[in-house]
Amino acid sequence: MTDTSDAHLTETLIRSEPLCEGDFLKARRDTVRMPDGGVSTREYIVHPGAVVVIPLLDERHVLVERQFRYPVGRVMTEFPAGKLDPGEDPWTCARRELREETGYTAREWAHAGDMHLAIAYSTEIIHVFFARGLAAGERHLDADEFLDVRILSDEALLDAARAGAATDAKTLTCLLWLQNVRGGHWELDWHPNPDPDRHVAG
C-alpha cells in the first residue's frame, strides 16, 4: 500500500553495486539518500520470486511436504513451494510446482495474495495460491530434490505451529489464510484449471 504522504519516509537510490552473482541469488549494496538528506547503504538479496500452494484435500486436510533445508540444518514441514523461472507467470509456476513436487493436480485454483518474506534484506515476493479438487499422480522431482509428501489435518498443522515444530515463515503465513478461508471470513476467486488434460478427476 503506497501513500503519497510517505515521502518523508522514502529513501532514494544514489548508486548500486553487485556483491555476489550466484546461480540463484544475487546480493547488492546500494547507496541511498535518506529522508533527512543524509546518506547510508543498504545490502540486500535479489530473489526471482516464488509461489506457495495450499492444497486442500477435503474440508479438514491439506497436503504438506517434509524437506531438509540446508541453511537451517533441519527437516522442515511446509506447503509446496518453488521459485519462478525467468519470465514465468506465477499461475503457471504454482501448477508446475504442485505437480512436480507432490504428483497432484487440481481442478480449481485461486490466487489468495502476495507476501514479502524478508523485507529488511530481500526482494523476495511469494505468490500465495489455493488448490482444490486434487487428483494424485506421478511426481517429477529435480535430480537434487528429496522430499516426502504428507497429509495433515488443519488441526495437526496448527498444533505443530503452536508447538514450534513448524517454523517455516511462508507456511505460518499460509496458516492465517487457511484459517480465514476455512472459517468463511476471507473469500477466494476460484478458477478452473486451464490445463484440464493435466487433471484426472477424482
XYZ file of N, CA and C in Angstrom:
606
model
N 0.861 -1.191 0.000
C 0.000 0.000 0.000
C 0.895 1.237 0.000
N 0.764 2.052 -1.030
C 1.588 3.239 -1.168
C 0.756 4.478 -0.874
N 1.331 5.383 -0.120
C 0.649 6.614 0.256
C 1.578 7.772 -0.079
N 1.054 8.783 -0.797
C 1.891 9.928 -1.170
C 2.396 10.671 0.053
N 1.730 10.483 1.179
C 2.174 11.163 2.404
C 3.400 10.472 3.005
N 3.857 9.356 2.397
C 5.023 8.632 2.900
C 6.347 9.194 2.379
N 6.294 10.326 1.690
C 7.521 10.892 1.114
C 8.572 11.162 2.184
N 8.143 11.491 3.373
C 9.093 11.795 4.452
C 9.767 10.543 5.011
N 9.358 9.360 4.511
C 9.960 8.100 4.937
C 10.780 7.426 3.839
N 10.678 7.952 2.619
C 11.225 7.259 1.450
C 12.705 7.536 1.243
N 13.454 6.459 0.955
C 14.866 6.562 0.591
C 15.002 6.474 -0.918
N 15.970 7.205 -1.487
C 16.157 7.210 -2.938
C 17.554 6.714 -3.292
N 17.635 5.980 -4.383
C 18.883 5.358 -4.817
C 19.870 6.391 -5.363
N 21.118 6.291 -4.924
C 22.208 7.097 -5.477
C 23.042 6.245 -6.426
N 23.476 5.084 -5.955
C 24.216 4.147 -6.806
C 24.074 2.737 -6.252
N 24.344 1.765 -7.127
C 24.180 0.360 -6.753
C 25.376 -0.439 -7.250
N 25.844 -1.388 -6.431
C 26.971 -2.222 -6.836
C 26.706 -3.681 -6.474
N 27.133 -4.624 -7.321
C 26.931 -6.048 -7.020
C 27.930 -6.526 -5.972
N 27.479 -7.387 -5.087
C 28.343 -8.023 -4.101
C 28.587 -9.491 -4.442
N 27.562 -10.131 -5.021
C 27.640 -11.553 -5.349
C 26.677 -11.830 -6.488
N 27.113 -12.641 -7.448
C 26.272 -13.027 -8.576
C 26.179 -14.550 -8.599
N 25.271 -15.124 -7.813
C 25.119 -16.568 -7.755
C 24.205 -17.083 -8.845
N 24.117 -18.407 -8.958
C 23.224 -19.015 -9.943
C 21.767 -18.751 -9.587
N 21.475 -18.686 -8.297
C 20.107 -18.497 -7.829
C 19.882 -17.105 -7.259
N 20.733 -16.696 -6.323
C 20.581 -15.419 -5.653
C 21.689 -14.447 -6.023
N 21.375 -13.174 -5.945
C 22.358 -12.118 -6.145
C 22.299 -11.187 -4.933
N 23.432 -10.597 -4.605
C 23.489 -9.659 -3.485
C 23.982 -8.309 -3.995
N 23.399 -7.237 -3.466
C 23.763 -5.890 -3.889
C 23.966 -4.993 -2.675
N 24.789 -3.966 -2.874
C 24.924 -2.899 -1.885
C 24.551 -1.589 -2.570
N 23.500 -0.939 -2.090
C 23.056 0.329 -2.652
C 23.398 1.467 -1.705
N 23.796 2.568 -2.273
C 23.952 3.810 -1.519
C 22.681 4.622 -1.728
N 22.070 5.052 -0.629
C 20.781 5.732 -0.710
C 20.816 7.059 0.021
N 19.959 7.954 -0.458
C 19.767 9.221 0.251
C 18.596 9.072 1.201
N 18.821 9.451 2.461
C 17.802 9.312 3.494
C 16.794 10.467 3.412
N 15.662 10.320 4.042
C 14.655 11.395 4.001
C 15.165 12.729 4.536
N 16.131 12.698 5.468
C 16.652 13.950 6.021
C 17.837 14.502 5.240
N 18.162 13.845 4.098
C 19.270 14.313 3.267
C 20.572 13.581 3.502
N 20.659 12.791 4.569
C 21.856 12.017 4.838
C 22.016 10.856 3.866
N 23.182 10.204 3.938
C 23.492 9.091 3.034
C 23.772 7.838 3.849
N 23.277 6.692 3.361
C 23.520 5.424 4.032
C 23.616 4.319 2.985
N 23.886 3.090 3.419
C 23.965 1.950 2.498
C 22.930 0.900 2.897
N 22.499 0.149 1.892
C 21.550 -0.934 2.088
C 22.079 -2.171 1.353
N 22.298 -3.255 2.084
C 22.713 -4.516 1.483
C 21.517 -5.467 1.485
N 21.283 -6.116 0.337
C 20.094 -6.958 0.234
C 20.282 -8.040 -0.827
N 19.413 -9.041 -0.734
C 19.414 -10.164 -1.661
C 18.364 -9.924 -2.744
N 18.752 -10.167 -3.985
C 17.814 -10.091 -5.109
C 17.319 -11.507 -5.402
N 16.030 -11.716 -5.269
C 15.406 -13.036 -5.415
C 14.452 -13.011 -6.617
N 14.351 -14.106 -7.370
C 13.500 -14.098 -8.573
C 12.010 -14.163 -8.287
N 11.628 -14.393 -7.032
C 10.211 -14.544 -6.715
C 9.831 -16.013 -6.652
N 8.714 -16.296 -5.986
C 8.332 -17.690 -5.768
C 6.825 -17.805 -5.602
N 6.373 -19.047 -5.508
C 4.971 -19.335 -5.223
C 4.900 -20.305 -4.047
N 3.771 -20.309 -3.373
C 3.463 -21.335 -2.375
C 2.022 -21.755 -2.617
N 1.758 -23.046 -2.475
C 0.436 -23.596 -2.765
C -0.134 -24.234 -1.501
N -1.378 -23.889 -1.200
C -2.115 -24.517 -0.098
C -3.081 -25.518 -0.728
N -2.714 -26.793 -0.764
C -3.548 -27.793 -1.447
C -4.597 -28.371 -0.490
N -5.869 -28.120 -0.784
C -6.963 -28.562 0.064
C -7.417 -29.949 -0.391
N -7.171 -30.954 0.448
C -7.592 -32.314 0.099
C -9.092 -32.504 0.320
N -9.588 -31.956 1.414
C -11.009 -32.011 1.732
C -11.290 -30.877 2.706
N -12.371 -30.978 3.464
C -12.756 -29.900 4.375
C -11.869 -29.799 5.601
N -11.021 -30.793 5.836
C -10.219 -30.798 7.067
C -8.750 -31.121 6.864
N -8.332 -31.467 5.650
C -6.963 -31.925 5.435
C -6.286 -31.171 4.294
N -4.958 -31.049 4.433
C -4.135 -30.390 3.426
C -2.924 -31.263 3.122
N -2.289 -30.960 1.995
C -1.023 -31.600 1.640
C 0.123 -30.731 2.125
N 1.130 -31.358 2.728
C 2.352 -30.645 3.101
C 3.548 -31.488 2.692
N 4.723 -30.896 2.799
C 5.965 -31.588 2.460
C 6.921 -31.570 3.646
N 7.804 -32.552 3.681
C 8.894 -32.595 4.647
C 10.186 -32.587 3.840
N 11.019 -31.566 4.073
C 12.214 -31.377 3.258
C 13.358 -30.825 4.107
N 14.560 -31.345 3.877
C 15.735 -30.828 4.573
C 16.125 -29.490 3.973
N 16.269 -28.499 4.837
C 16.675 -27.160 4.401
C 18.080 -26.891 4.935
N 19.034 -26.840 4.040
C 20.444 -26.780 4.417
C 20.802 -25.565 5.276
N 20.351 -24.340 4.944
C 20.777 -23.187 5.747
C 20.424 -23.298 7.229
N 19.307 -23.963 7.566
C 18.930 -24.092 8.976
C 19.261 -25.475 9.529
N 19.719 -26.368 8.654
C 20.199 -27.670 9.099
C 19.153 -28.587 9.692
N 17.920 -28.536 9.174
C 16.871 -29.396 9.719
C 15.805 -29.675 8.665
N 15.038 -30.731 8.909
C 13.902 -31.050 8.049
C 12.723 -30.177 8.465
N 12.096 -29.540 7.499
C 11.007 -28.608 7.768
C 9.692 -29.136 7.211
N 8.612 -28.808 7.894
C 7.267 -29.064 7.388
C 6.782 -27.795 6.705
N 6.381 -27.901 5.448
C 5.996 -26.708 4.700
C 4.988 -27.040 3.612
N 4.292 -26.020 3.155
C 3.426 -26.176 1.998
C 4.287 -26.238 0.740
N 3.820 -26.904 -0.320
C 4.586 -26.960 -1.574
C 4.892 -25.554 -2.083
N 6.115 -25.362 -2.532
C 6.536 -24.035 -2.980
C 7.702 -24.170 -3.947
N 7.988 -23.090 -4.643
C 9.135 -23.099 -5.548
C 9.331 -21.739 -6.183
N 10.526 -21.540 -6.721
C 10.856 -20.239 -7.310
C 10.366 -20.147 -8.748
N 10.148 -18.916 -9.167
C 9.746 -18.649 -10.539
C 10.922 -18.829 -11.497
N 10.673 -19.479 -12.623
C 11.651 -19.474 -13.696
C 11.641 -18.102 -14.360
N 12.719 -17.713 -15.057
C 12.749 -16.391 -15.694
C 11.543 -16.172 -16.606
N 10.813 -15.103 -16.352
C 9.659 -14.753 -17.172
C 8.422 -15.606 -16.937
N 8.457 -16.489 -15.946
C 7.339 -17.400 -15.722
C 6.198 -16.713 -14.985
N 4.968 -16.985 -15.408
C 3.783 -16.473 -14.740
C 3.560 -17.235 -13.437
N 3.224 -16.554 -12.348
C 3.028 -17.250 -11.066
C 1.982 -18.354 -11.123
N 0.893 -18.162 -11.874
C -0.124 -19.214 -12.003
C 0.499 -20.483 -12.585
N 1.289 -20.306 -13.636
C 1.943 -21.448 -14.285
C 2.906 -22.118 -13.324
N 3.660 -21.318 -12.603
C 4.629 -21.851 -11.646
C 3.937 -22.645 -10.550
N 2.819 -22.138 -10.039
C 2.099 -22.825 -8.965
C 1.626 -24.200 -9.425
N 1.049 -24.279 -10.605
C 0.577 -25.572 -11.122
C 1.745 -26.522 -11.338
N 2.850 -25.983 -11.851
C 4.027 -26.813 -12.113
C 4.623 -27.351 -10.826
N 4.782 -26.489 -9.826
C 5.406 -26.923 -8.575
C 4.558 -27.971 -7.856
N 3.232 -27.784 -7.830
C 2.382 -28.778 -7.171
C 2.504 -30.130 -7.870
N 2.466 -30.110 -9.179
C 2.532 -31.360 -9.941
C 3.891 -32.035 -9.794
N 4.970 -31.260 -9.917
C 6.307 -31.849 -9.871
C 6.657 -32.367 -8.483
N 6.324 -31.598 -7.443
C 6.760 -31.962 -6.089
C 5.861 -32.992 -5.414
N 4.559 -32.951 -5.695
C 3.631 -33.840 -4.995
C 3.002 -34.882 -5.905
N 2.993 -34.648 -7.209
C 2.304 -35.531 -8.141
C 0.836 -35.185 -8.302
N 0.331 -34.259 -7.477
C -1.082 -33.902 -7.529
C -1.347 -32.802 -8.550
N -2.520 -32.875 -9.166
C -3.045 -31.769 -9.958
C -4.343 -31.314 -9.299
N -4.826 -30.151 -9.704
C -6.023 -29.588 -9.069
C -7.039 -29.179 -10.119
N -8.299 -29.347 -9.779
C -9.382 -28.961 -10.684
C -9.599 -27.453 -10.670
N -9.359 -26.802 -9.496
C -9.586 -25.366 -9.377
C -8.441 -24.706 -8.623
N -8.202 -23.436 -8.981
C -7.120 -22.660 -8.377
C -7.622 -21.275 -7.988
N -7.009 -20.719 -6.946
C -7.322 -19.345 -6.534
C -6.031 -18.667 -6.068
N -5.833 -17.440 -6.544
C -4.709 -16.621 -6.069
C -5.178 -15.864 -4.844
N -4.589 -16.177 -3.694
C -5.030 -15.565 -2.441
C -4.432 -14.179 -2.237
N -3.158 -14.023 -2.547
C -2.475 -12.753 -2.331
C -0.978 -12.956 -2.426
N -0.228 -11.931 -2.084
C 1.230 -11.976 -2.153
C 1.814 -11.576 -0.803
N 3.017 -12.075 -0.546
C 3.701 -11.673 0.687
C 5.184 -11.465 0.413
N 5.757 -10.518 1.133
C 7.201 -10.290 1.112
C 7.802 -11.034 2.296
N 8.744 -11.914 2.015
C 9.227 -12.832 3.039
C 10.176 -12.178 4.040
N 11.057 -11.312 3.556
C 12.075 -10.728 4.444
C 12.362 -9.308 3.974
N 11.490 -8.379 4.346
C 11.527 -7.039 3.768
C 12.771 -6.239 4.138
N 13.487 -6.641 5.175
C 14.665 -5.883 5.588
C 15.888 -6.180 4.723
N 15.910 -7.357 4.078
C 17.143 -7.722 3.356
C 16.915 -8.550 2.098
N 15.702 -8.602 1.572
C 15.467 -9.397 0.374
C 14.326 -8.806 -0.445
N 14.428 -8.956 -1.772
C 13.348 -8.526 -2.662
C 12.293 -9.616 -2.835
N 12.474 -10.770 -2.194
C 11.615 -11.923 -2.464
C 10.135 -11.629 -2.213
N 9.330 -11.951 -3.217
C 7.878 -11.900 -3.093
C 7.356 -13.299 -3.382
N 6.427 -13.767 -2.545
C 5.846 -15.097 -2.709
C 4.362 -14.945 -3.015
N 3.937 -15.550 -4.111
C 2.546 -15.525 -4.536
C 1.827 -16.725 -3.919
N 0.749 -16.452 -3.186
C 0.043 -17.484 -2.426
C -1.152 -17.999 -3.224
N -1.195 -19.325 -3.428
C -2.287 -19.946 -4.171
C -2.960 -21.031 -3.340
N -4.268 -21.194 -3.563
C -5.014 -22.337 -3.053
C -5.339 -23.253 -4.226
N -5.391 -24.545 -3.951
C -5.774 -25.528 -4.964
C -6.759 -26.507 -4.342
N -7.781 -26.904 -5.099
C -8.751 -27.880 -4.592
C -9.210 -28.787 -5.725
N -9.939 -29.850 -5.369
C -10.300 -30.850 -6.359
C -9.063 -31.610 -6.793
N -8.291 -32.095 -5.815
C -6.986 -32.685 -6.104
C -7.110 -34.114 -6.637
N -6.196 -34.463 -7.522
C -6.082 -35.826 -8.040
C -4.622 -36.224 -7.997
N -4.354 -37.416 -7.451
C -2.976 -37.889 -7.303
C -2.405 -38.337 -8.645
N -1.087 -38.208 -8.766
C -0.385 -38.638 -9.977
C 1.076 -38.885 -9.651
N 1.892 -38.898 -10.677
C 3.312 -39.188 -10.510
C 4.114 -37.910 -10.284
N 5.032 -37.958 -9.320
C 5.909 -36.818 -9.062
C 7.032 -36.761 -10.095
N 7.568 -35.559 -10.273
C 8.709 -35.357 -11.164
C 9.701 -34.426 -10.468
N 10.378 -34.962 -9.466
C 11.322 -34.166 -8.694
C 12.579 -33.873 -9.493
N 13.226 -32.740 -9.171
C 14.536 -32.445 -9.746
C 15.539 -33.470 -9.234
N 16.647 -33.603 -9.951
C 17.651 -34.606 -9.596
C 18.215 -34.400 -8.198
N 18.274 -33.147 -7.743
C 18.844 -32.851 -6.424
C 17.765 -32.536 -5.390
N 16.547 -33.016 -5.615
C 15.423 -32.700 -4.745
C 14.940 -33.970 -4.051
N 14.867 -33.914 -2.713
C 14.430 -35.056 -1.910
C 13.411 -34.563 -0.890
N 12.188 -35.048 -0.981
C 11.160 -34.612 -0.044
C 10.070 -35.666 0.073
N 9.399 -35.650 1.214
C 8.250 -36.513 1.460
C 6.982 -35.680 1.406
N 5.912 -36.275 0.901
C 4.604 -35.633 0.880
C 3.750 -36.253 1.978
N 3.114 -35.412 2.767
C 2.296 -35.888 3.881
C 0.898 -35.273 3.788
N -0.052 -35.956 4.371
C -1.406 -35.431 4.536
C -1.589 -35.109 6.014
N -1.941 -33.862 6.300
C -2.160 -33.442 7.685
C -3.528 -32.792 7.810
N -4.135 -32.968 8.965
C -5.351 -32.209 9.250
C -4.967 -30.761 9.533
N -5.924 -29.868 9.325
C -5.669 -28.459 9.652
C -5.243 -28.337 11.115
N -5.912 -29.089 11.978
C -5.630 -29.008 13.406
C -4.214 -29.469 13.728
N -3.766 -30.543 13.065
C -2.420 -31.056 13.321
C -1.368 -30.044 12.894
N -1.595 -29.377 11.773
C -0.631 -28.380 11.309
C -0.624 -27.166 12.236
N -1.785 -26.760 12.691
C -1.855 -25.649 13.641
C -1.179 -26.016 14.961
N -1.383 -27.247 15.409
C -0.730 -27.697 16.631
C 0.793 -27.685 16.476
N 1.272 -28.106 15.300
C 2.714 -28.112 15.037
C 3.278 -26.695 15.062
N 2.518 -25.752 14.530
C 2.955 -24.354 14.555
C 2.984 -23.824 15.987
N 1.958 -24.131 16.739
C 1.883 -23.645 18.117
C 2.987 -24.250 18.980
N 3.360 -25.501 18.693
C 4.383 -26.189 19.480
C 5.798 -25.869 19.026
N 5.943 -25.097 17.934
C 7.270 -24.761 17.433
C 7.874 -25.845 16.568
N 7.062 -26.835 16.161
C 7.566 -27.900 15.289
C 7.506 -27.499 13.822
N 6.631 -26.553 13.479
C 6.552 -25.999 12.124
C 6.887 -24.514 12.224
N 8.034 -24.123 11.674
C 8.503 -22.741 11.855
C 8.766 -22.022 10.536
N 8.465 -22.658 9.418
C 8.673 -22.034 8.115
C 7.752 -20.813 7.975
N 8.342 -19.662 7.663
C 7.588 -18.407 7.678
C 6.445 -18.400 6.675
N 6.688 -18.896 5.473
C 5.624 -18.858 4.470
C 4.471 -19.781 4.861
N 4.805 -20.925 5.471
C 3.765 -21.857 5.899
C 2.968 -21.274 7.064
N 3.624 -20.615 7.984
C 2.910 -19.973 9.094
C 1.977 -18.879 8.575
N 2.451 -18.113 7.590
C 1.594 -17.081 6.999
C 0.407 -17.720 6.289
N 0.652 -18.827 5.589
C -0.425 -19.513 4.877
C -1.460 -20.083 5.835
N -1.041 -20.413 7.047
C -1.998 -20.884 8.043
C -3.028 -19.805 8.385
N -2.598 -18.540 8.374
C -3.532 -17.437 8.592
C -4.585 -17.430 7.490
N -4.136 -17.580 6.254
C -5.063 -17.654 5.118
C -5.984 -18.856 5.267
N -5.399 -20.000 5.587
C -6.180 -21.231 5.691
C -7.283 -21.104 6.739
N -6.935 -20.590 7.905
C -7.930 -20.434 8.967
C -9.080 -19.528 8.533
N -8.755 -18.428 7.869
C -9.791 -17.470 7.488
C -10.631 -17.952 6.318
N -10.009 -18.690 5.397
C -10.775 -19.258 4.284
C -11.682 -20.373 4.790
N -11.151 -21.274 5.614
C -11.973 -22.356 6.172
C -13.118 -21.790 7.003
N -12.858 -20.703 7.716
C -13.888 -20.109 8.571
C -14.891 -19.245 7.834
N -14.679 -19.054 6.523
C -15.610 -18.256 5.734
C -15.418 -16.760 5.871
N -14.308 -16.345 6.491
C -14.069 -14.912 6.693
C -13.419 -14.257 5.477
N -12.597 -15.009 4.746
C -11.938 -14.499 3.550
C -12.403 -15.312 2.357
N -12.862 -14.626 1.319
C -13.343 -15.304 0.121
C -12.229 -15.408 -0.914
N -12.304 -16.464 -1.714
C -11.344 -16.676 -2.794
C -12.067 -16.647 -4.136
N -11.359 -16.206 -5.156
C -11.890 -16.172 -6.521
C -11.351 -17.401 -7.258
N -12.146 -18.468 -7.282
C -11.691 -19.735 -7.849
C -11.789 -19.744 -9.361
N -10.801 -20.393 -9.992
C -10.769 -20.525 -11.448
C -10.504 -21.984 -11.815
N -11.124 -22.476 -12.897
C -10.844 -23.850 -13.317
C -9.412 -23.986 -13.813
N -8.857 -25.172 -13.649
C -7.523 -25.450 -14.149
C -7.499 -25.214 -15.661
N -6.623 -24.327 -16.155
C -6.575 -24.070 -17.597
C -5.934 -25.200 -18.396
N -5.379 -26.206 -17.689
C -4.765 -27.364 -18.358
C -5.537 -28.614 -17.971
N -6.781 -28.763 -18.448
C -7.597 -29.903 -17.997
C -7.004 -31.251 -18.341
N -6.145 -31.309 -19.364
C -5.515 -32.582 -19.721
C -4.533 -33.030 -18.662
N -4.143 -32.109 -17.753
C -3.219 -32.440 -16.682
C -3.954 -32.802 -15.394
N -5.265 -32.882 -15.456
C -6.021 -33.226 -14.251
C -6.900 -34.426 -14.540
N -6.806 -35.407 -13.675
C -7.677 -36.570 -13.758
C -8.695 -36.457 -12.631
N -9.938 -36.350 -12.972
C -10.975 -36.134 -11.966
C -10.994 -37.270 -10.968
N -11.075 -36.917 -9.680
C -11.084 -37.909 -8.629
C -12.493 -38.168 -8.132
